[in-house]
Short mmCIF file of C-alpha atoms and ligand atoms in Angstrom, two decimals:
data_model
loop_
_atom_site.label_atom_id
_atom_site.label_comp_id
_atom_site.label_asym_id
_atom_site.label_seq_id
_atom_site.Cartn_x
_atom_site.Cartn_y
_atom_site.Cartn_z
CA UNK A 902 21.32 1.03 -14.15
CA UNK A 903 17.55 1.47 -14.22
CA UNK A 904 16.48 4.56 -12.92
CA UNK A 905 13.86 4.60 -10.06
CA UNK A 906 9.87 3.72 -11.02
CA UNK A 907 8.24 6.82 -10.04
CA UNK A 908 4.63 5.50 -11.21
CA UNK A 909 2.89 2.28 -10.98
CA UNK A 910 -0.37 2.09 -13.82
CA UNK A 911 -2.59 -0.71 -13.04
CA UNK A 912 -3.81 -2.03 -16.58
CA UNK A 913 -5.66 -4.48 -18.13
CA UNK A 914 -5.53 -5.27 -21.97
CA UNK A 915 -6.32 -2.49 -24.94
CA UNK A 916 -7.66 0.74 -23.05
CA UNK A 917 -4.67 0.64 -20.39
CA UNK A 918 -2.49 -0.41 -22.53
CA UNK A 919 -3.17 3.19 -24.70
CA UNK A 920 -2.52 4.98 -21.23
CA UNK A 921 0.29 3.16 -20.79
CA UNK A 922 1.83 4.40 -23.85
CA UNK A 923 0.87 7.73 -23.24
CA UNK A 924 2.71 8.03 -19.49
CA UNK A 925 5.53 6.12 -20.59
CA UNK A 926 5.98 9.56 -23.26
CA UNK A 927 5.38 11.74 -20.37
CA UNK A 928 7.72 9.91 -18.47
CA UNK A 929 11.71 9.45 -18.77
CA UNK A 930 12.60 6.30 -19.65
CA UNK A 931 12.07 3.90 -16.98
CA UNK A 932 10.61 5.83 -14.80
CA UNK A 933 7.19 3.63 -15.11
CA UNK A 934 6.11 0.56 -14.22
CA UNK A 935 2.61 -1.23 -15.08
CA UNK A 936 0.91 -3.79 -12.85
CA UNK A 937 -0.79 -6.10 -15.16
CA UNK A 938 -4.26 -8.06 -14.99
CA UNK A 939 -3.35 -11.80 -15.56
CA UNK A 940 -6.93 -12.76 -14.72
CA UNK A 941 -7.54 -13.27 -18.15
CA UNK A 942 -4.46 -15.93 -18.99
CA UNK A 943 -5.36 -18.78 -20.11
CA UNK A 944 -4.03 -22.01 -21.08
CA UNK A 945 -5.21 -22.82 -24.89
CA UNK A 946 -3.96 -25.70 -27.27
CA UNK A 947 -1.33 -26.42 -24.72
CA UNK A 948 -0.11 -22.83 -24.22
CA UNK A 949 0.10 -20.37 -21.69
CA UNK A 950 -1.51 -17.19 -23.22
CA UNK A 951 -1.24 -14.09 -20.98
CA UNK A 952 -3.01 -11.59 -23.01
CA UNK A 953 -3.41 -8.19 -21.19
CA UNK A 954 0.62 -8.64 -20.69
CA UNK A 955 1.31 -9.38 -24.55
CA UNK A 956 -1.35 -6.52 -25.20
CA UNK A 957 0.74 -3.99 -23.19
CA UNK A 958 4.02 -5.26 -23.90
CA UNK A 959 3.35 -5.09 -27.82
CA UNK A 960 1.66 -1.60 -27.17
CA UNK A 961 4.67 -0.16 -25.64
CA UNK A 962 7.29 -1.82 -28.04
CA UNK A 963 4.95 0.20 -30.92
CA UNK A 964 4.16 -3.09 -32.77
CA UNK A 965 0.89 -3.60 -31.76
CA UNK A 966 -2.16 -4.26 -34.41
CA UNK A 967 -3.26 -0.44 -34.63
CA UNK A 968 -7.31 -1.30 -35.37
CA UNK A 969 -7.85 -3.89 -33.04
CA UNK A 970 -5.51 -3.11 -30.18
CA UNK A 971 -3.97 -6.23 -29.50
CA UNK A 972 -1.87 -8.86 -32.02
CA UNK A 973 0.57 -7.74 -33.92
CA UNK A 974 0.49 -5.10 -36.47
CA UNK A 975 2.96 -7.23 -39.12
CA UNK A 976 1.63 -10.68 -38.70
CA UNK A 977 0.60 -13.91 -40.98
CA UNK A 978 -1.41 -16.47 -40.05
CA UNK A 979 -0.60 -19.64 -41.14
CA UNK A 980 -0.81 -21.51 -38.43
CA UNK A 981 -3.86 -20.63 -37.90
CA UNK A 982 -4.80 -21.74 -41.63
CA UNK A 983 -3.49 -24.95 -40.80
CA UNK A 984 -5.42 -25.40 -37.71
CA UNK A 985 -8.57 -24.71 -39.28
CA UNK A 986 -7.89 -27.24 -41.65
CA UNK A 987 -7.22 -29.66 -39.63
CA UNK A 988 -10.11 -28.99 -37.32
CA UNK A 989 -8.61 -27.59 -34.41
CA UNK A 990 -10.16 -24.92 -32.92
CA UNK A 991 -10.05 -21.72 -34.49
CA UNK A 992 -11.99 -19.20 -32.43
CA UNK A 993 -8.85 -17.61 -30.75
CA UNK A 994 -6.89 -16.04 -33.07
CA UNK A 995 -3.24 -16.75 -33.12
CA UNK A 996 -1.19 -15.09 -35.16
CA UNK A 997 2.38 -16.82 -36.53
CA UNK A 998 4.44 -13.97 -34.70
CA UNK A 999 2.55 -13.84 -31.59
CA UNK A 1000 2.39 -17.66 -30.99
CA UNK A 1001 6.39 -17.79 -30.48
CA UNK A 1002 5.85 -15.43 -27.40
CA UNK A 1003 3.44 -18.06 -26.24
CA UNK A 1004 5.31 -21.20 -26.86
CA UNK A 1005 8.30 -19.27 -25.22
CA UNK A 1006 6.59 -18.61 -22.11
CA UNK A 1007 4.81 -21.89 -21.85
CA UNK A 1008 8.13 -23.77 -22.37
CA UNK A 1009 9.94 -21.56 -19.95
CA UNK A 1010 7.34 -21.72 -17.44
CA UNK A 1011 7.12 -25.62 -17.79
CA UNK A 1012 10.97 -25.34 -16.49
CA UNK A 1013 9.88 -23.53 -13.48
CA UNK A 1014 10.64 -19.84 -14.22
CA UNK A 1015 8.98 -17.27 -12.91
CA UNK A 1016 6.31 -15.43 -15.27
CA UNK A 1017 7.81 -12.08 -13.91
CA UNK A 1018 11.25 -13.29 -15.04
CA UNK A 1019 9.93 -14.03 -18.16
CA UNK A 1020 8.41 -10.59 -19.05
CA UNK A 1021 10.94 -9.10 -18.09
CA UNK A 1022 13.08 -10.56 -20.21
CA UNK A 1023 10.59 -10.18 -22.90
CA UNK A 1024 10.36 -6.52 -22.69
CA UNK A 1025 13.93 -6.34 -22.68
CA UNK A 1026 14.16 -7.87 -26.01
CA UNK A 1027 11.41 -5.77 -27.54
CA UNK A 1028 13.50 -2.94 -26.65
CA UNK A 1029 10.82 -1.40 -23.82
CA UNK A 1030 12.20 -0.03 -20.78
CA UNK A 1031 9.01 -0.08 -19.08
CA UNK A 1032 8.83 -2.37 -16.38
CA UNK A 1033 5.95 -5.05 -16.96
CA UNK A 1034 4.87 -6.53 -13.82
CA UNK A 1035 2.26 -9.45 -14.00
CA UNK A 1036 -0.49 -9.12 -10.74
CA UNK A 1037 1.14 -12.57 -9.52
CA UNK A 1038 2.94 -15.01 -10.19
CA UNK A 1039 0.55 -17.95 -9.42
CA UNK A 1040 -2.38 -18.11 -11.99
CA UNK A 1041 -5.56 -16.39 -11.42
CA UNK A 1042 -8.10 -16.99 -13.47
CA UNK A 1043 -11.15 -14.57 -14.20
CA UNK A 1044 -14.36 -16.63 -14.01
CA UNK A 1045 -17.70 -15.63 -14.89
CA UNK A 1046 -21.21 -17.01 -13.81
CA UNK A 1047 -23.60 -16.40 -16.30
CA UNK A 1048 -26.87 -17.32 -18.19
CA UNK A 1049 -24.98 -19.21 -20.38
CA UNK A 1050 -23.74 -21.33 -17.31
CA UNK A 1051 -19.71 -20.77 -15.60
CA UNK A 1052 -17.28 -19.53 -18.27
CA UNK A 1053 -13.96 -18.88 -18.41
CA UNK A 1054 -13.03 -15.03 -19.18
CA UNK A 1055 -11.55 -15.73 -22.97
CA UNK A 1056 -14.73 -18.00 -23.96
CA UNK A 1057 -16.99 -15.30 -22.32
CA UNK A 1058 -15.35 -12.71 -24.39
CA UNK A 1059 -14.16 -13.90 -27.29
CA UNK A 1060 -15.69 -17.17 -28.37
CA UNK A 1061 -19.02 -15.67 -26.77
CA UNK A 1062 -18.81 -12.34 -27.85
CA UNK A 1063 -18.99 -11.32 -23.92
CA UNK A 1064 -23.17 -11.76 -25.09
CA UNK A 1065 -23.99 -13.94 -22.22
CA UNK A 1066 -25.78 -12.05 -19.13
CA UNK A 1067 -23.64 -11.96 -16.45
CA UNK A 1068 -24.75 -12.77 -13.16
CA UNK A 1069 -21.32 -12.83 -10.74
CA UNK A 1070 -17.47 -12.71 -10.95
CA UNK A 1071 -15.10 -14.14 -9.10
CA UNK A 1072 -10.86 -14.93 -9.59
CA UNK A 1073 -10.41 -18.26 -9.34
CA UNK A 1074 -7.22 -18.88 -7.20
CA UNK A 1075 -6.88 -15.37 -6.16
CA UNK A 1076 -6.91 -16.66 -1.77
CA UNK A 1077 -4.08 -18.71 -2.85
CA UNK A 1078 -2.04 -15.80 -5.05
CA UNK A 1079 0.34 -13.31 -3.36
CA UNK A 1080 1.59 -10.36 -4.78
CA UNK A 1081 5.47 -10.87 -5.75
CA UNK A 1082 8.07 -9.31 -4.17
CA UNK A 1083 9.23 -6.50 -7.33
CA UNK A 1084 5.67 -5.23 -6.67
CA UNK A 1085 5.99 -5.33 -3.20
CA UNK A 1086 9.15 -3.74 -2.87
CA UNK A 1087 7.86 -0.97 -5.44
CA UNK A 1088 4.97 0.12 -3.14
CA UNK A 1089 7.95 0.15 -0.80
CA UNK A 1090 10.58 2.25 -2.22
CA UNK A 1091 10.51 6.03 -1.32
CA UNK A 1092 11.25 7.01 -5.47
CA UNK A 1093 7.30 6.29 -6.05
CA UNK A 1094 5.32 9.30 -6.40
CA UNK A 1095 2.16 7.73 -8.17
CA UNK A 1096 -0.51 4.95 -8.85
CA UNK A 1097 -2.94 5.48 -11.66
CA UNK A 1098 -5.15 2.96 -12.39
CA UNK A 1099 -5.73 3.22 -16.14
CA UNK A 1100 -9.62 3.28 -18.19
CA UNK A 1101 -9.74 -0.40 -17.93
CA UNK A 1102 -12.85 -2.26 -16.90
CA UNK A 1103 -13.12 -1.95 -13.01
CA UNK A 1104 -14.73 -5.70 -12.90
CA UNK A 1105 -12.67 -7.74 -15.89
CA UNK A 1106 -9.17 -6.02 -15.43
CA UNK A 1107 -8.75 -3.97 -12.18
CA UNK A 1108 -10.61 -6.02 -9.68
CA UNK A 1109 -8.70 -9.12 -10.45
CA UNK A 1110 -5.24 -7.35 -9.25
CA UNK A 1111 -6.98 -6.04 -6.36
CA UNK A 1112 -7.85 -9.48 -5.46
CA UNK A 1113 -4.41 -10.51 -4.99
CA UNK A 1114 -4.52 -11.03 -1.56
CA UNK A 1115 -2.34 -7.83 0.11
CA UNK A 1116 -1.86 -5.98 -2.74
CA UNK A 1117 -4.56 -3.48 -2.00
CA UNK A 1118 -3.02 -3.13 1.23
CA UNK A 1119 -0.24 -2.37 0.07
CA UNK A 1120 -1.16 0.12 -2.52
CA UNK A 1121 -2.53 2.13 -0.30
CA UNK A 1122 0.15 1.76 2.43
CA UNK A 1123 1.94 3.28 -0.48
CA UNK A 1124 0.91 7.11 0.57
CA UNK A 1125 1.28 8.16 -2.52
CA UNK A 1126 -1.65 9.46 -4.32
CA UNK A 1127 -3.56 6.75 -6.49
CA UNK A 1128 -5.56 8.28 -9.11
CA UNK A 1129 -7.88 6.72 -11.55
CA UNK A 1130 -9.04 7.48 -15.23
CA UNK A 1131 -12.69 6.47 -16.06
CA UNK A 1132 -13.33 4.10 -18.55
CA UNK A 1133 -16.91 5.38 -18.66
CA UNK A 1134 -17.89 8.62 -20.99
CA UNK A 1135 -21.87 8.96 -20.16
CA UNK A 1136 -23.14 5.71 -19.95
CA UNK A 1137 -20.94 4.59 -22.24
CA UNK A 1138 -17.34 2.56 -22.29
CA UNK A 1139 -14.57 3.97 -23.53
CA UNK A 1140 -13.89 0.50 -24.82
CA UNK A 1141 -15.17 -3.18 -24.06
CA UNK A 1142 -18.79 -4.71 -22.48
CA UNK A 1143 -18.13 -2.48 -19.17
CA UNK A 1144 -21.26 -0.69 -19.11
CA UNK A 1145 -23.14 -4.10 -20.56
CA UNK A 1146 -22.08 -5.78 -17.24
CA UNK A 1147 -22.20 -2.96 -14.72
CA UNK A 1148 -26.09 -3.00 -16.24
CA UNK A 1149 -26.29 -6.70 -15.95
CA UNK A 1150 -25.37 -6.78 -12.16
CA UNK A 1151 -27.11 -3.70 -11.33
CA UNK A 1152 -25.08 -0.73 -11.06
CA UNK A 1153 -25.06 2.65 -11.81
CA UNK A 1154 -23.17 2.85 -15.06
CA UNK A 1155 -21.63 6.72 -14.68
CA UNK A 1156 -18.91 8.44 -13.71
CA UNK A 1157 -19.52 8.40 -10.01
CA UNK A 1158 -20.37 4.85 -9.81
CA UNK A 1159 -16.41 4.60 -10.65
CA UNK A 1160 -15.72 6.60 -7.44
CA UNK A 1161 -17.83 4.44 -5.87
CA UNK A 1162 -16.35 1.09 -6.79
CA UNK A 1163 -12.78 2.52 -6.16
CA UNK A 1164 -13.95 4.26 -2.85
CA UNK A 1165 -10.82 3.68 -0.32
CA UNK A 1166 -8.75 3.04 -2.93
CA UNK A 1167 -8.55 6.09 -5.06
CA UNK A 1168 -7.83 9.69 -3.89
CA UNK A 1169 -8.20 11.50 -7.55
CA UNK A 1170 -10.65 10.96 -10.84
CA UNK A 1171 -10.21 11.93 -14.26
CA UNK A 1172 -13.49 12.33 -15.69
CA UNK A 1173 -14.46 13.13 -19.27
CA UNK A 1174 -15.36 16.35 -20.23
CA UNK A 1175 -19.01 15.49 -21.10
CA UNK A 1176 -19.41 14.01 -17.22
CA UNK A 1177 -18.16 17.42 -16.17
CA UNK A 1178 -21.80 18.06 -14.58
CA UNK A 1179 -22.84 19.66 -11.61
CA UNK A 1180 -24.60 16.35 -10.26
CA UNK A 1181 -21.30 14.17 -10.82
CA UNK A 1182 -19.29 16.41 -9.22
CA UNK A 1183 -21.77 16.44 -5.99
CA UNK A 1184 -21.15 13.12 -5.52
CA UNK A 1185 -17.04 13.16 -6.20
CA UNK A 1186 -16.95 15.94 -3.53
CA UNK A 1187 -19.08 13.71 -1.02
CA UNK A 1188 -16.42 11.35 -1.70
CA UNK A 1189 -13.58 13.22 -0.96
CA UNK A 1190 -12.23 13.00 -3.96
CA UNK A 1191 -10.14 16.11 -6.12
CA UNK A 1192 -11.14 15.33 -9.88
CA UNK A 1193 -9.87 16.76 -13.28
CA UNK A 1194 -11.82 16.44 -16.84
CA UNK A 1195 -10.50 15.87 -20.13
CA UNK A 1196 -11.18 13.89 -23.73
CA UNK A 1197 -11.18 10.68 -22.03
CA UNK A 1198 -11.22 8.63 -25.41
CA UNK A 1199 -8.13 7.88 -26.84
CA UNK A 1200 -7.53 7.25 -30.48
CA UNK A 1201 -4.11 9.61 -31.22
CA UNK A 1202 -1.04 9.46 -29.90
CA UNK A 1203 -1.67 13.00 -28.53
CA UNK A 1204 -4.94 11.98 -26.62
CA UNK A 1205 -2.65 9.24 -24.74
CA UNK A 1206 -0.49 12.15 -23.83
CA UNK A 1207 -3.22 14.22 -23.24
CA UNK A 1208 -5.24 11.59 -20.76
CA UNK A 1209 -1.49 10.81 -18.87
CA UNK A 1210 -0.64 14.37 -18.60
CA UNK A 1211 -4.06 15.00 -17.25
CA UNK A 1212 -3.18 11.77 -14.40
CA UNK A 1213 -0.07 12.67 -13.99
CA UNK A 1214 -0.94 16.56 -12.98
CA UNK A 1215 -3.89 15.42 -10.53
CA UNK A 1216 -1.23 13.02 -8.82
CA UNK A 1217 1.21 15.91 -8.13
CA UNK A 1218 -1.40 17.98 -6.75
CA UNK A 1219 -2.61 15.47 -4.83
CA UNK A 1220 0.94 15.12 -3.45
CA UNK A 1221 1.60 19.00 -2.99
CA UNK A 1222 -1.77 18.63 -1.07
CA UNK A 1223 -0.90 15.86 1.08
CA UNK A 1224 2.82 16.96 2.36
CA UNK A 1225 1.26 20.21 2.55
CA UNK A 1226 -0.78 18.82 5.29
CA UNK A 1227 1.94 16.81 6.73
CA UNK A 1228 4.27 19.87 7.11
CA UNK A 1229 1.45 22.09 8.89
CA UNK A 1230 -0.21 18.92 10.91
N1 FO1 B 1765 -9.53 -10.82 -28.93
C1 FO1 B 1765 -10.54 -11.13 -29.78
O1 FO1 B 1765 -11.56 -10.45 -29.78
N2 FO1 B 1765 -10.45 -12.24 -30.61
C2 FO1 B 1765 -9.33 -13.03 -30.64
O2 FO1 B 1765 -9.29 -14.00 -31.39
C3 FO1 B 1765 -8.23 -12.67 -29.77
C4 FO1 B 1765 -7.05 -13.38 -29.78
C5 FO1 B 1765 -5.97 -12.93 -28.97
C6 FO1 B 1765 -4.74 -13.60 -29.03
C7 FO1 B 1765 -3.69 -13.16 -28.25
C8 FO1 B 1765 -3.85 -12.06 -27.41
O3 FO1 B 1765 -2.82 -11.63 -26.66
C9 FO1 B 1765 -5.06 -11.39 -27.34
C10 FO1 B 1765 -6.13 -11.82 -28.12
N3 FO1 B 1765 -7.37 -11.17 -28.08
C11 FO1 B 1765 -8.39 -11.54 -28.92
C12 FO1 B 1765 -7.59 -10.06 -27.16
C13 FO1 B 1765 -8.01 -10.50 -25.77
O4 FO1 B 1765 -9.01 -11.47 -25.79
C14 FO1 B 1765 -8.61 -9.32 -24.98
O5 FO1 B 1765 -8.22 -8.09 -25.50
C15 FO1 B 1765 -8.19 -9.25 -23.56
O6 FO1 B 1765 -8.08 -10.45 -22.90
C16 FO1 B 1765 -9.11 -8.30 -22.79
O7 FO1 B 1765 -8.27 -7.41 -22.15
#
């Protein structure tokens, strides 16, 4: 049997995935479970393409494309080859390993499984005993209005270069999404003891699950501490166009503007080391928030472990803290 999920880590694609990693070491097997951003799935030459899951999934199985972060590491590309030559298009690359996952999902999903069922069958074959939880079941799709007119999040990002000036965000088919009932009944079940939502972009990967009608709700009806890890180090993303569009629509693009976005959801921060200031910590306190500061960037194995520990130790404060307080109030 499975043991009990202790922690839920909200994630998008190549930053969460690396925390991922690191709390599933600091975990015992099983013993996490990560929420995934589906907002950027798309449906390309036919196929169902759910990248932040594959990104994850391939992350934790250890066969993930070590420079870029996402792919496979062992992969050929002829079908892409092909394509080209045939004059399909070729901006999205697909490699000859990864495309069966696609096809798989596309064909199962065409006979009306479940795209929960489906990963979790997936990570059972790749051998990871993390549990992989899309956002929702029912597509959501990450739109973006910008000066280059409405795009969809994988031509803003890739075929774009995520250079277009964006302008406004919103999930397409999010009012109509619901949050499925494994999630549900893991905010529910008294063996959780922590949400950490990971260094992904707040706007492209975290605000799409928290758009999913109920499930912030039901995060925070959780009461267990959520704590999350900034993607930001100065003014600067750990990874990704995050402080290109927090510029874009306007908002403070340091540590504490994190706190700010995440205000009523969050009850910890990790911060990096170099935000450690006086002034950031002013307005984390005003806040209400307890924070802890590392080496936020994460290129080693170690610095996963290193960023998770650092998560993991500000949730079990938090929750000394809190049943502190409920045992003398
Ligand atoms: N990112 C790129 O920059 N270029 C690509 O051609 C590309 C292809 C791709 C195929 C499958 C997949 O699972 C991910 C892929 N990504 C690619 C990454 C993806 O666009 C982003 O990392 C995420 O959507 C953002 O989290």
């Amino acid at each position: 049997m499975r043991p009990a999920t202790k922690v839920l880590a909200l994630s998008g694609g190549v930053g969460g995935a690396k925390l991922a990693l690191g709390l599933s070491r600091r975990l015992c097997a099983g013993e996490l479970a990560v929420l995934v951003n589906t907002g950027d799935d798309f449906t390309h030459l036919g196929l169902r393409i759910c990248p932040d899951l594959d990104t994850v999934l391939y992350t934790l199985a250890g066969v993930v494309h070590p420079g870029q972060g996402w792919g496979r590491a062992d992969e050929s590309f002829g079908f892409m080859d092909e394509l080209r030559r045939q004059g399909g298009p070729d901006w999205f690359l697909l490699g000859d390993r990864d495309l069966v996952l696609h096809v798989e999902r596309t064909r199962r999903l065409a006979e009306g499984e479940r795209l929960t069922q489906i990963m979790s069958d997936l990570a059972t074959r790749f051998g990871v005993a993390t549990r992989l939880l899309p956002m929702s079941d029912t597509p959501v799709s990450t739109l973006l209005d910008t000066d280059a007119g409405a795009l969809e999040f994988q031509h803003y990002f890739v075929r774009l270069r995520a250079m277009p000036k964006v302008q406004r965000l919103h999930y397409a088919g999010a009012a109509h999404a619901r949050p499925t009932d494994e999630v549900l009944d893991l905010l529910r079940s008294p063996a959780l003891e922590a949400i950490i939502l990971c260094p992904s972009n707040p706007y492209l990967s975290i605000d799409p699950i928290l758009a999913v009608p109920g499930l912030r709700m039901a995060l925070r009806a959780a009461r267990v501490p959520v704590v999350a890890v900034s993607p930001l180090i100065g003014e600067r993303a750990i990874k990704g166009p995050t402080t290109k569009i927090m510029q874009e629509l306007g908002v403070d693009r340091r540590a504490a503007a994190i706190a700010r976005h995440y205000t009523q959801l969050i009850d910890g921060l990790i911060i990096d080391e170099f935000d450690d200031l006086p002034e950031t910590r002013a307005v984390l306190a005003a806040y209400g928030l307890r924070w802890s500061a590392t080496r936020t960037l994460m290129r080693t194995l170690e610095d996963r472990e290193r960023v998770a520990s650092a998560a993991l130790d500000l949730a079990r404060l938090l929750r000394a803290e809190s049943t502190l307080r409920w045992s003398v109030g």
